Coordinates of N, CA, C and O in Angstrom, one line a residue:
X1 N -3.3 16.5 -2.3 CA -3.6 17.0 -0.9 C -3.1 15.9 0.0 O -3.6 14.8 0.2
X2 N -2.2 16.5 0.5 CA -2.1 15.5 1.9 C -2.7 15.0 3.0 O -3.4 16.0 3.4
X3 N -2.9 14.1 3.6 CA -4.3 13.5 4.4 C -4.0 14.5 5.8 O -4.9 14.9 6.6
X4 N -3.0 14.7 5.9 CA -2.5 15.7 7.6 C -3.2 16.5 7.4 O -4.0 16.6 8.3
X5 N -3.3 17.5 6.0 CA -4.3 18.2 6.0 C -5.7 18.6 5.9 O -6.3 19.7 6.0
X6 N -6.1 17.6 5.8 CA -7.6 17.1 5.5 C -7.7 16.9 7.2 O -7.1 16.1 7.9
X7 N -9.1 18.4 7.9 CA -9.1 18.1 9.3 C -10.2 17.1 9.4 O -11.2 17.5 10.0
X8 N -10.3 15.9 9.0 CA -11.1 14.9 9.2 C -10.6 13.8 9.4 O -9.4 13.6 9.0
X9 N -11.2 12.6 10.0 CA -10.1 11.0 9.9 C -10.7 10.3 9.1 O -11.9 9.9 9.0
X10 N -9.5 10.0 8.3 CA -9.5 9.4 6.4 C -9.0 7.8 7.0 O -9.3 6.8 6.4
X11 N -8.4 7.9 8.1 CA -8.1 6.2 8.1 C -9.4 5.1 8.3 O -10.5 5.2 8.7
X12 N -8.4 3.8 7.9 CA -9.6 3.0 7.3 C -9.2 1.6 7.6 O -8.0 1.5 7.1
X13 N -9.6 0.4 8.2 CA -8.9 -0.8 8.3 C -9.6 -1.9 7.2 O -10.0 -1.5 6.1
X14 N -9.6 -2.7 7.3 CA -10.1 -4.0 6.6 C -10.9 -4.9 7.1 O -10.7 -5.4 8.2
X15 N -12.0 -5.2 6.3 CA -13.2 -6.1 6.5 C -12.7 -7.4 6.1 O -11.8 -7.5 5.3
X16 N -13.4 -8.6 6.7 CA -13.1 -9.6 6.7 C -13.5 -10.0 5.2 O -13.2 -11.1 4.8
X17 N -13.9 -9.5 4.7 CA -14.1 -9.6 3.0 C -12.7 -9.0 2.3 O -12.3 -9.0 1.1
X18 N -11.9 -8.4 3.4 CA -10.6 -7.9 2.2 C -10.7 -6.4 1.5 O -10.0 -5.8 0.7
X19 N -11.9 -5.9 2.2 CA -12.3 -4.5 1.8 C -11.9 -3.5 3.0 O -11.9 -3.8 4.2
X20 N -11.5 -2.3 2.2 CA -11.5 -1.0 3.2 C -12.6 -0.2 3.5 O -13.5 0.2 2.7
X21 N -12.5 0.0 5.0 CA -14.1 -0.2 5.5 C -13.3 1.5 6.7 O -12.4 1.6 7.6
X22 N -14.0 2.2 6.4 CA -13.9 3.6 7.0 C -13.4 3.1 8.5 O -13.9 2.0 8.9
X23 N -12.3 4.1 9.7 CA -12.6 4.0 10.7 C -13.9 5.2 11.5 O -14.4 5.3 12.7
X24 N -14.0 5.7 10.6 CA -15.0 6.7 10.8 C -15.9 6.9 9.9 O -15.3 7.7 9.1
X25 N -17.1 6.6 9.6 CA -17.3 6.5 8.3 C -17.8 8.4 8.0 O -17.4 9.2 7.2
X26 N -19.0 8.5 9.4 CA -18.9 10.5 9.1 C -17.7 11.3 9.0 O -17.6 12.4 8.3
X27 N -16.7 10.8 9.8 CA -15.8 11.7 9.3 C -15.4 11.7 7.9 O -15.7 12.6 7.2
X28 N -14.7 10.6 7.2 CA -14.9 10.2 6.0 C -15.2 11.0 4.9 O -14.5 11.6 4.1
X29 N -17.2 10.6 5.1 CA -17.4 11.5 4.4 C -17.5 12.7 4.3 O -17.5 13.1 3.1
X30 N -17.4 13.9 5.5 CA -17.4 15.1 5.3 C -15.7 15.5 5.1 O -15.3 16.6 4.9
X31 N -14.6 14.0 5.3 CA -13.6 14.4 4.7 C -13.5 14.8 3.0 O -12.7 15.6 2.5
X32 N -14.4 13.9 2.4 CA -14.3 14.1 1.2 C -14.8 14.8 0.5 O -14.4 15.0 -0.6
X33 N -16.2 15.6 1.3 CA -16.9 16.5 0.7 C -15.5 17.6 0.7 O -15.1 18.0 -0.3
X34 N -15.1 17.8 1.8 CA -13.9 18.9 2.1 C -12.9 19.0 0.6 O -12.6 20.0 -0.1
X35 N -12.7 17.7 0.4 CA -11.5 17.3 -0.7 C -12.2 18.3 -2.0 O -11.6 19.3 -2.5
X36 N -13.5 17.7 -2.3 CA -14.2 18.3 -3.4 C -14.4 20.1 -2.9 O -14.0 20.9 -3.7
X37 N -14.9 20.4 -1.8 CA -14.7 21.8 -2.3 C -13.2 22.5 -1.8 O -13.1 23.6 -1.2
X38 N -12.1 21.7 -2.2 CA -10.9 22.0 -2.5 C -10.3 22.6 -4.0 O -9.5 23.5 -4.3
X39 N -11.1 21.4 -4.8 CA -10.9 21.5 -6.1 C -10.8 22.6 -6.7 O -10.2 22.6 -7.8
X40 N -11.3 23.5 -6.3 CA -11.5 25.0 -7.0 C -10.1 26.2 -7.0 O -9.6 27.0 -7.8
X41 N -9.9 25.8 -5.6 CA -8.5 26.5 -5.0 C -7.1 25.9 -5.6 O -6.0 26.5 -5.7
X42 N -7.6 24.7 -6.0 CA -6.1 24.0 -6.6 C -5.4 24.4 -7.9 O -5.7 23.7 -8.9
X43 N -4.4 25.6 -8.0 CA -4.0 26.0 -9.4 C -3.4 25.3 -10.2 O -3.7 25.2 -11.4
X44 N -2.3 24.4 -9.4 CA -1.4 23.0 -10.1 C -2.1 22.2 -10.6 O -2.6 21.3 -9.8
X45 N -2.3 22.1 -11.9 CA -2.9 21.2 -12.6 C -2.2 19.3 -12.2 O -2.9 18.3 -12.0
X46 N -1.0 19.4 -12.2 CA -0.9 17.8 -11.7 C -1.1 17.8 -9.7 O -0.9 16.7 -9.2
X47 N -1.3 18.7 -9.0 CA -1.9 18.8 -7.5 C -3.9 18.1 -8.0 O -4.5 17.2 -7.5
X48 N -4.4 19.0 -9.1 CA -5.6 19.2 -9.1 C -5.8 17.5 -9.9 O -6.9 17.1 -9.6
X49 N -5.1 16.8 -10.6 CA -5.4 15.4 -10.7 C -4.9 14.6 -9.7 O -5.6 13.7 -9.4
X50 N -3.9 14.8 -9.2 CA -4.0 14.0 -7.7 C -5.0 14.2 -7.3 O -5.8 13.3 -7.7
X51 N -5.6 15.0 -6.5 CA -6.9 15.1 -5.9 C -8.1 14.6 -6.5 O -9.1 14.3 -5.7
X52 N -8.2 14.5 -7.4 CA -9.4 14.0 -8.1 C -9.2 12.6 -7.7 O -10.2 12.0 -7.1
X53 N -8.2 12.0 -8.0 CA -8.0 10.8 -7.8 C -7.7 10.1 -6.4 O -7.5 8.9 -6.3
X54 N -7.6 11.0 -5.3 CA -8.0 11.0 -4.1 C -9.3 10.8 -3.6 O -9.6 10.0 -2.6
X55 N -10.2 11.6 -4.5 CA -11.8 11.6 -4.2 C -12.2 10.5 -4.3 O -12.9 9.9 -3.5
X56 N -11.5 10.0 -5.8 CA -12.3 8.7 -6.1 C -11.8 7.8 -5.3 O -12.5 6.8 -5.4
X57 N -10.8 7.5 -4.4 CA -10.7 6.0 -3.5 C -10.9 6.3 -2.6 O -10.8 5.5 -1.7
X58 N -11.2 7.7 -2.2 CA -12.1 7.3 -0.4 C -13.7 7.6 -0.7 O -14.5 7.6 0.3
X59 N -14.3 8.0 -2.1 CA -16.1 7.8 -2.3 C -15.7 6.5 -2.9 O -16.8 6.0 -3.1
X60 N -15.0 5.8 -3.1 CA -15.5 4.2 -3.6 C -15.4 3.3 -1.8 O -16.1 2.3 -1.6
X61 N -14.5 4.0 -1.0 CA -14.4 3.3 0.2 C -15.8 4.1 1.0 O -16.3 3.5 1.9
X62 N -16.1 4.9 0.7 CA -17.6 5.7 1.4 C -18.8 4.7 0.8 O -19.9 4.6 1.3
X63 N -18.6 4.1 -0.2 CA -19.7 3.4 -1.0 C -20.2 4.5 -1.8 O -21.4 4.4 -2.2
X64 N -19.4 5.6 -2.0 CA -20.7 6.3 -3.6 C -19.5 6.0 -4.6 O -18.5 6.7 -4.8
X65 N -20.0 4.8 -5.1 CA -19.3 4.3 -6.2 C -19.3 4.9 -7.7 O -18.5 4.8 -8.6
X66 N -20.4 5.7 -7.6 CA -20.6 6.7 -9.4 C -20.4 7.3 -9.0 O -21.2 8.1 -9.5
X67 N -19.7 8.0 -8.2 CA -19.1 9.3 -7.5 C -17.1 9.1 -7.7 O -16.3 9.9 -7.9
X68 N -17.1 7.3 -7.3 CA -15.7 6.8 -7.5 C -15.2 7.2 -8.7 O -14.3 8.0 -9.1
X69 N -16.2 6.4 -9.3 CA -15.9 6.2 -11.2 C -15.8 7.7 -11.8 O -15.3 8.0 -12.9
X70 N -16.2 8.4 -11.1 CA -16.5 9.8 -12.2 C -15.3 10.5 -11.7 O -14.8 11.2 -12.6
X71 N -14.6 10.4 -10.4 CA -13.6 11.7 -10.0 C -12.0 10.8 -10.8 O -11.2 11.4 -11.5
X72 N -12.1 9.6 -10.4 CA -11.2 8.5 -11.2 C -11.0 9.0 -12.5 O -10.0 9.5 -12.9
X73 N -12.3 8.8 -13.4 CA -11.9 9.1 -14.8 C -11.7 10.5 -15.0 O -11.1 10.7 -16.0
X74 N -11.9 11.3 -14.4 CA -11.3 12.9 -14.5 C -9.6 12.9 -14.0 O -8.7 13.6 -14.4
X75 N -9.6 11.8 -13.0 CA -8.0 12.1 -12.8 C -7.0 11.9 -13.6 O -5.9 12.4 -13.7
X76 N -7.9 10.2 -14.6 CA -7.3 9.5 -16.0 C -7.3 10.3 -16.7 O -6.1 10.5 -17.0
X77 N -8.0 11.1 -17.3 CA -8.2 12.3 -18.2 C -7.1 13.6 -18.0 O -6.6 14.3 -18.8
X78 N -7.1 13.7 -16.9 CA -6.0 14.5 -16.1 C -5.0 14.8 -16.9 O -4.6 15.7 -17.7
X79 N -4.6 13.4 -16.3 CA -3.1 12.7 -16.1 C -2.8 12.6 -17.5 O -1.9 13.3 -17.8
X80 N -3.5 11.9 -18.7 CA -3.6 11.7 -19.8 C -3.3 12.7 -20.5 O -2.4 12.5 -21.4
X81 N -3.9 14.0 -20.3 CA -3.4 15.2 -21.1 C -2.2 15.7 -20.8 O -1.5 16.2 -21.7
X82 N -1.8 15.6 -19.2 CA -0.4 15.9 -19.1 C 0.7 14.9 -19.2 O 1.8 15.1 -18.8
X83 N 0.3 13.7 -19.9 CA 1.6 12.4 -20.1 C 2.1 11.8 -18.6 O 3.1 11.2 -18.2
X84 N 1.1 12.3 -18.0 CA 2.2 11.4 -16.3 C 1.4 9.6 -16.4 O 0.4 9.1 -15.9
X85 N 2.4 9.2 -17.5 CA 2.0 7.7 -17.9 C 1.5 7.0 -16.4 O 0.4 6.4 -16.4
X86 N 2.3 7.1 -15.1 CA 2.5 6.1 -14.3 C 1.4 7.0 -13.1 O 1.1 6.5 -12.0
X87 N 1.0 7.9 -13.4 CA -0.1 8.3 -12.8 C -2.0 8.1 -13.3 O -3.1 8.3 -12.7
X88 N -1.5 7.8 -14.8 CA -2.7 7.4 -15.6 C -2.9 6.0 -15.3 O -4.0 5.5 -15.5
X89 N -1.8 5.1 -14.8 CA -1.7 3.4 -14.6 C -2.3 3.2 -13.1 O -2.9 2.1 -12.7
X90 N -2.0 4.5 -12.2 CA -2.3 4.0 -10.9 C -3.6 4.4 -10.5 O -4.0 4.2 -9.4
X91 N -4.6 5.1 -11.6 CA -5.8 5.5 -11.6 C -6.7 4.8 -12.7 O -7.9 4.9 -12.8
X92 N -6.0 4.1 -13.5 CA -6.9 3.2 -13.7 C -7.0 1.9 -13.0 O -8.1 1.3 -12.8
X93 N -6.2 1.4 -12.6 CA -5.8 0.3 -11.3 C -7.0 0.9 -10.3 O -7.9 0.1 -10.1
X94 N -7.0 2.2 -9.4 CA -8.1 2.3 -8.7 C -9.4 2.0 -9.4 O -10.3 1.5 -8.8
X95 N -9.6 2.3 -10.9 CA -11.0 2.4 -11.4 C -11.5 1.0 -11.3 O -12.6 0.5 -10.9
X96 N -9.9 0.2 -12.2 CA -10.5 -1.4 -11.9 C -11.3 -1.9 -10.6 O -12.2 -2.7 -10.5
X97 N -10.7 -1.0 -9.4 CA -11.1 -1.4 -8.5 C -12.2 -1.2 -7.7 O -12.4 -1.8 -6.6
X98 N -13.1 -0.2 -8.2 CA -14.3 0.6 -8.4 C -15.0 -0.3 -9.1 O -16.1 -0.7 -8.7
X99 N -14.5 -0.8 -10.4 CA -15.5 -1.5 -10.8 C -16.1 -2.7 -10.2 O -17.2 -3.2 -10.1
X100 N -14.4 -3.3 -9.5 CA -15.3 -4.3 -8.9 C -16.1 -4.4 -7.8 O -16.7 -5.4 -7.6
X101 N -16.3 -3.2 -6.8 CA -16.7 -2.7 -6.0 C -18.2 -2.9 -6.8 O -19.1 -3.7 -6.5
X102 N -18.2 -1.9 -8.0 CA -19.8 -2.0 -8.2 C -20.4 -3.3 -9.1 O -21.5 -3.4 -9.7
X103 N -19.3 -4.2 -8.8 CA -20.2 -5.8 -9.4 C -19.4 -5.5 -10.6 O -19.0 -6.7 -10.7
X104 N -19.0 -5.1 -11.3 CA -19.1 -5.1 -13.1 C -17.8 -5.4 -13.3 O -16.7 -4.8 -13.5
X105 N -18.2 -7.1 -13.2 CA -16.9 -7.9 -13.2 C -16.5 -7.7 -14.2 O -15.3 -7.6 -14.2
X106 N -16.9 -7.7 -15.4 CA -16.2 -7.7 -17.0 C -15.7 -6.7 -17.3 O -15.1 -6.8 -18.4
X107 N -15.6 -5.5 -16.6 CA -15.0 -4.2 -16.8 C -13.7 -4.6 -15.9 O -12.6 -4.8 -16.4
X108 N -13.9 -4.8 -14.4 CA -12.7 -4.3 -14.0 C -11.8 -5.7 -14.0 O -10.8 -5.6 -13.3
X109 N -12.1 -7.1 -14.8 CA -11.1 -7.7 -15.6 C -10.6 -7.3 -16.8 O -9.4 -7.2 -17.0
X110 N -11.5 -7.0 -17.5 CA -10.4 -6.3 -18.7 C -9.5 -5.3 -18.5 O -8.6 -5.3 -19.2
X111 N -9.8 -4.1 -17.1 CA -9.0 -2.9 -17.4 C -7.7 -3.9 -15.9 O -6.9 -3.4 -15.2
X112 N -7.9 -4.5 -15.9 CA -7.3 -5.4 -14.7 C -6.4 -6.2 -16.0 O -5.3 -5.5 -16.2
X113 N -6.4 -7.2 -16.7 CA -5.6 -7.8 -17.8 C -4.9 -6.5 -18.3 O -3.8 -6.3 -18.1
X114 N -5.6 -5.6 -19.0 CA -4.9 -4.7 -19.6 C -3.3 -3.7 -18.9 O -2.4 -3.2 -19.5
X115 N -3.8 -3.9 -17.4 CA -3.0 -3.0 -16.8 C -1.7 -3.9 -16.6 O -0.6 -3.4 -16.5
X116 N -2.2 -5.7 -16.4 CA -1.3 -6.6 -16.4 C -0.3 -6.6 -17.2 O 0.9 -6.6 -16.9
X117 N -1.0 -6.7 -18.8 CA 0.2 -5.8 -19.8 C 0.6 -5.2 -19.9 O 1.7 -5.3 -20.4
X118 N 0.3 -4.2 -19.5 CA 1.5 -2.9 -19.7 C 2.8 -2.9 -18.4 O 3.9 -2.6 -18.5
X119 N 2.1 -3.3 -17.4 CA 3.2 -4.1 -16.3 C 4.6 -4.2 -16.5 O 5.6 -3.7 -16.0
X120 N 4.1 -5.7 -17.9 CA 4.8 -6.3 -18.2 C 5.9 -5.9 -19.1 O 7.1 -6.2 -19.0
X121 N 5.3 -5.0 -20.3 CA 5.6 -4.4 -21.3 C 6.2 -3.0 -20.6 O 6.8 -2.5 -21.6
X122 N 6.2 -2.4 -19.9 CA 6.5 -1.3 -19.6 C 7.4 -1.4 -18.2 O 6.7 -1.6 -17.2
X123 N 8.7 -1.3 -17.9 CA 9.3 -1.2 -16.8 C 8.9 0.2 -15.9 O 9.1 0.5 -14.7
X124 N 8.1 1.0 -16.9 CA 8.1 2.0 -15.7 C 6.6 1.7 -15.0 O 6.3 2.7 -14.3
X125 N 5.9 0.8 -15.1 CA 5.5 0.3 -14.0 C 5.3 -0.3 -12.8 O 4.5 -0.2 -11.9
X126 N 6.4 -1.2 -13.3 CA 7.3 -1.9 -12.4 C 7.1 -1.6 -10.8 O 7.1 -2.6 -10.0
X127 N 7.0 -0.6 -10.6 CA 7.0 -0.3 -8.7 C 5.2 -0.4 -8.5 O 4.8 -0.1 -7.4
X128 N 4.4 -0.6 -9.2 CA 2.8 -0.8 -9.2 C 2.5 -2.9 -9.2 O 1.5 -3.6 -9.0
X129 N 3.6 -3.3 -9.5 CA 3.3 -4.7 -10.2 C 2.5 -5.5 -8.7 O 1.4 -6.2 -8.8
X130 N 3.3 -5.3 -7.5 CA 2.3 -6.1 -6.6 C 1.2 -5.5 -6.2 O 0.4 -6.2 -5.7
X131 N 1.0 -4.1 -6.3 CA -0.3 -3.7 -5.7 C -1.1 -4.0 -6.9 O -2.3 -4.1 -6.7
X132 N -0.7 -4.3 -8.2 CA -1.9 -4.7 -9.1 C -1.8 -6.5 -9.0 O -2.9 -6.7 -9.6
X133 N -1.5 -7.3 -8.8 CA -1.6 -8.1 -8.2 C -2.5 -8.5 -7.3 O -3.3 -9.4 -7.6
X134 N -2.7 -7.8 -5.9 CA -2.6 -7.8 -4.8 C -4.8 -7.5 -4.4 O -5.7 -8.0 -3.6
X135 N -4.6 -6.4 -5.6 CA -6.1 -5.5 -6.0 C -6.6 -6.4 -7.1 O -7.8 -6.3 -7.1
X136 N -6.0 -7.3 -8.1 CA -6.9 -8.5 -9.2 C -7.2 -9.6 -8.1 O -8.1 -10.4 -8.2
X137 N -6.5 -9.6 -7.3 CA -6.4 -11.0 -6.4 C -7.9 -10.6 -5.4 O -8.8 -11.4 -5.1
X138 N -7.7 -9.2 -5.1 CA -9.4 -9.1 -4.0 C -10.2 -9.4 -5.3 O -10.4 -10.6 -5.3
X139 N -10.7 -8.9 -6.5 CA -11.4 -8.5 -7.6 C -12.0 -10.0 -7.8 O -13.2 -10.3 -7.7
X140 N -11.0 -10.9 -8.2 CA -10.9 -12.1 -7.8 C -12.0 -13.2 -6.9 O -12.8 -14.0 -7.3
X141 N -11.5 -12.7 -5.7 CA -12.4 -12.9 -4.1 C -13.5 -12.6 -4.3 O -14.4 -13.4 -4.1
X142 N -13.6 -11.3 -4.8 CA -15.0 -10.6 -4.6 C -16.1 -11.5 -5.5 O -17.3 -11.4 -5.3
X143 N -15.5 -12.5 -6.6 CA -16.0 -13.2 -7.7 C -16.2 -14.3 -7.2 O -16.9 -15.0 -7.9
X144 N -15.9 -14.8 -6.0 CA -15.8 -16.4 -5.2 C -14.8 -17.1 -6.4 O -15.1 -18.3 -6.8
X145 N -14.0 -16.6 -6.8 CA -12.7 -17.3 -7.4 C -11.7 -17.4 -6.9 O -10.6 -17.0 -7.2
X146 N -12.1 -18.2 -5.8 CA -10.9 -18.2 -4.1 C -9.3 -18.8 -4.9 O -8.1 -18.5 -4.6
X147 N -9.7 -19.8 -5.9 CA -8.1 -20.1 -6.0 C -7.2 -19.4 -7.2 O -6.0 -19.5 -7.5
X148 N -8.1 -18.6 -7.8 CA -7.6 -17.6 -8.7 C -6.9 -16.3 -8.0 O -5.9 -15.6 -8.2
X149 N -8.2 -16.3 -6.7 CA -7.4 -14.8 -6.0 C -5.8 -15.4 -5.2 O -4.7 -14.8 -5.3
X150 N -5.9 -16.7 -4.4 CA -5.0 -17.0 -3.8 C -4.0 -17.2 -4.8 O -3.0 -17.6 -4.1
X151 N -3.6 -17.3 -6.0 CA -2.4 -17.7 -7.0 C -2.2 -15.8 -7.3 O -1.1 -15.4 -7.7
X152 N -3.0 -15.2 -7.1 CA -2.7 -13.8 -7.6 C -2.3 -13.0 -6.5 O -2.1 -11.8 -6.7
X153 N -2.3 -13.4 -5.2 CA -2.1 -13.0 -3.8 C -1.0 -13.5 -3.9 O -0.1 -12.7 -3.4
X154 N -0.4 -14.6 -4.3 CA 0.8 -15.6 -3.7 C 2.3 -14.7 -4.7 O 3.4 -14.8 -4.2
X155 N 1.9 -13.9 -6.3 CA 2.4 -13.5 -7.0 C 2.5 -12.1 -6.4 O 3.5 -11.5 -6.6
X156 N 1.3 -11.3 -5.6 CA 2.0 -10.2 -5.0 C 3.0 -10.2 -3.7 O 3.9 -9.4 -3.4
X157 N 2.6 -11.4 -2.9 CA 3.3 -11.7 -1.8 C 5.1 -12.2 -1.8 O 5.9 -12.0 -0.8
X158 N 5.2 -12.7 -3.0 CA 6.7 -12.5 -3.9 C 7.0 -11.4 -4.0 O 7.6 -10.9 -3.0
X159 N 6.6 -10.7 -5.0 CA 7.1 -9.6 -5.2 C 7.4 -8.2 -3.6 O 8.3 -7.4 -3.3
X160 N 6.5 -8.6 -3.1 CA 6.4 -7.4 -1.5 C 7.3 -8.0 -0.9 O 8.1 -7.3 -0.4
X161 N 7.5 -9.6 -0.7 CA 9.0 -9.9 -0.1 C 10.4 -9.6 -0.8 O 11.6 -9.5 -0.2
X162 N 10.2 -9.5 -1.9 CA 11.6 -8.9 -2.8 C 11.4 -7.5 -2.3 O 12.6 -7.0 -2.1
X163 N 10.5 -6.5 -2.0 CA 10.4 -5.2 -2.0 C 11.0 -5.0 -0.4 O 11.7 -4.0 -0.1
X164 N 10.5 -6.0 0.3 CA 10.9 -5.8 1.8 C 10.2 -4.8 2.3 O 10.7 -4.1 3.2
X165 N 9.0 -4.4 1.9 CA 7.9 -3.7 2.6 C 6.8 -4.5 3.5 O 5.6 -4.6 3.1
X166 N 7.1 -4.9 4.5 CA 6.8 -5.8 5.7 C 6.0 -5.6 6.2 O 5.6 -6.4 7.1
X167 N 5.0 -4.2 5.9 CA 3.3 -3.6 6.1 C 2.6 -4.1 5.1 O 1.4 -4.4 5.5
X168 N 3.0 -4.5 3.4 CA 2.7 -4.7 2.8 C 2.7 -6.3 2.9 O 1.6 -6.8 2.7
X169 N 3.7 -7.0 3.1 CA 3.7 -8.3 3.1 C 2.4 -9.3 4.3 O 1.8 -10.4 4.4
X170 N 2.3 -7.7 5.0 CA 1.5 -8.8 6.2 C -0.1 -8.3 5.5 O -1.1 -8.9 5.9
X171 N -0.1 -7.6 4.8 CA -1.4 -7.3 4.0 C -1.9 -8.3 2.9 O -3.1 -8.6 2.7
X172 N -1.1 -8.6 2.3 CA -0.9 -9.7 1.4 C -1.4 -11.0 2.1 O -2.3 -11.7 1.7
X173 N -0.5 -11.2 3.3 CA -0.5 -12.3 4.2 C -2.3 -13.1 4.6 O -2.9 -14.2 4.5
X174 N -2.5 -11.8 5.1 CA -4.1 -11.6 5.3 C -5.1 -12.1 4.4 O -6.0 -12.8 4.8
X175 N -4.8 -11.5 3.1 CA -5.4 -12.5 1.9 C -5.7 -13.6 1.7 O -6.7 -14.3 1.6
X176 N -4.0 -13.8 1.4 CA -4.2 -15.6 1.7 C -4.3 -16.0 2.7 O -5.1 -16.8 2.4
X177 N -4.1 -16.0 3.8 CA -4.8 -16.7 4.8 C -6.3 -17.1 4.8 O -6.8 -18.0 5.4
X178 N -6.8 -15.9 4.2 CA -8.6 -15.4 3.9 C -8.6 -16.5 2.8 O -9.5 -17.3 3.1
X179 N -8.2 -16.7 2.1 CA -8.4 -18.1 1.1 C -8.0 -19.1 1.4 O -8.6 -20.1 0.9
X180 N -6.9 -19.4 2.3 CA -6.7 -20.4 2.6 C -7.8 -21.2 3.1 O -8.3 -22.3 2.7
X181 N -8.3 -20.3 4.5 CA -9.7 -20.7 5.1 C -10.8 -20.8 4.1 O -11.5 -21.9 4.3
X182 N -11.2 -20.2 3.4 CA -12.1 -20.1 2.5 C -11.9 -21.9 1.5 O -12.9 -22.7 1.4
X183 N -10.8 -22.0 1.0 CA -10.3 -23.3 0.1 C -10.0 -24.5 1.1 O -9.7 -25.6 0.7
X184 N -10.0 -24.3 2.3 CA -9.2 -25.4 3.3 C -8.5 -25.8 3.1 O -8.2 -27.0 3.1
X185 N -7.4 -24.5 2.7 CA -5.9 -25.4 2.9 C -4.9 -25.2 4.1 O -4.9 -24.2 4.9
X186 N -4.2 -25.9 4.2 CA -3.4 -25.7 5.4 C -2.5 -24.8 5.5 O -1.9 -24.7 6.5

């Protein structure tokens, strides 16, 4: 589902923590109630796992985080039965990021390492490598492992200047800067 179509405002900026923080938070949510009673109308089975996996990163950005994790793992499950490998990578990448959302740092490092390997091992990931980067580096943050997040910021901020996505670069930018202050470095 496309956000144009969704008559609610889904846009969202960043908190000084590095998190996405509703610009509207009621619209938001009655955007995503909308999403959910979409699901029924949706005959395209790979339409109907996108959308699930829509739900889950704007209820993890709403804060109903067991609401994140459950539409997430339906979209993994999705994606999984129909083989869209690089669609099952970019929803478990959100789940990681759900987890760290709900504290459960040992989940969303391991599915965070794990996704690092396949990264690596798998070129058709390849176009995900700085946003998973970019999302262990907050995960990171969120842990007060300011110089772990800033070395994992500094590896997505490479790669987004090789990509020359210059919305992305100054997102990145933000980060480290956010650590720099945090570590006192210049």
């Amino acid at each position: 589902m496309d956000n144009k179509s969704i008559p609610f405002n889904m846009e969202f900026t960043f908190d000084k923590d590095l998190r996405e923080k509703p610009v509207d938070f009621e619209n938001m949510k009655s955007g995503v109630h909308y999403m959910i009673e979409q699901i029924e109308s949706v005959k395209d089975p790979d339409a109907e796992a996108r959308l699930y996996g829509e739900i889950g990163v704007y209820s993890r950005i709403i804060g109903e985080l067991d609401d994140s994790e459950r539409f997430l793992q339906t979209a993994i499950n999705l994606h999984t039965l129909r083989k869209n490998l690089s669609s099952v990578f970019i929803n478990q990448l959100r789940l990681a990021h759900t987890y760290q959302w709900q504290r459960e740092f040992n989940k969303a490092n391991k599915l965070f390492n794990e996704l690092i390997k396949k990264v690596h091992d798998h070129s058709r990931y390849e176009p995900y490598k700085d946003f998973l980067y970019q999302h262990y580096g907050k995960c990171k943050y969120d842990e007060s492992e300011f110089e772990a997040a800033y070395s994992l910021f500094q590896v997505a901020l490479k790669i987004r200047k090789e990509k020359g996505d210059y919305s992305l670069v100054r997102s990145t930018e933000v980060s480290i800067n956010r650590c720099k202050e945090i570590l006192m470095l210049p």
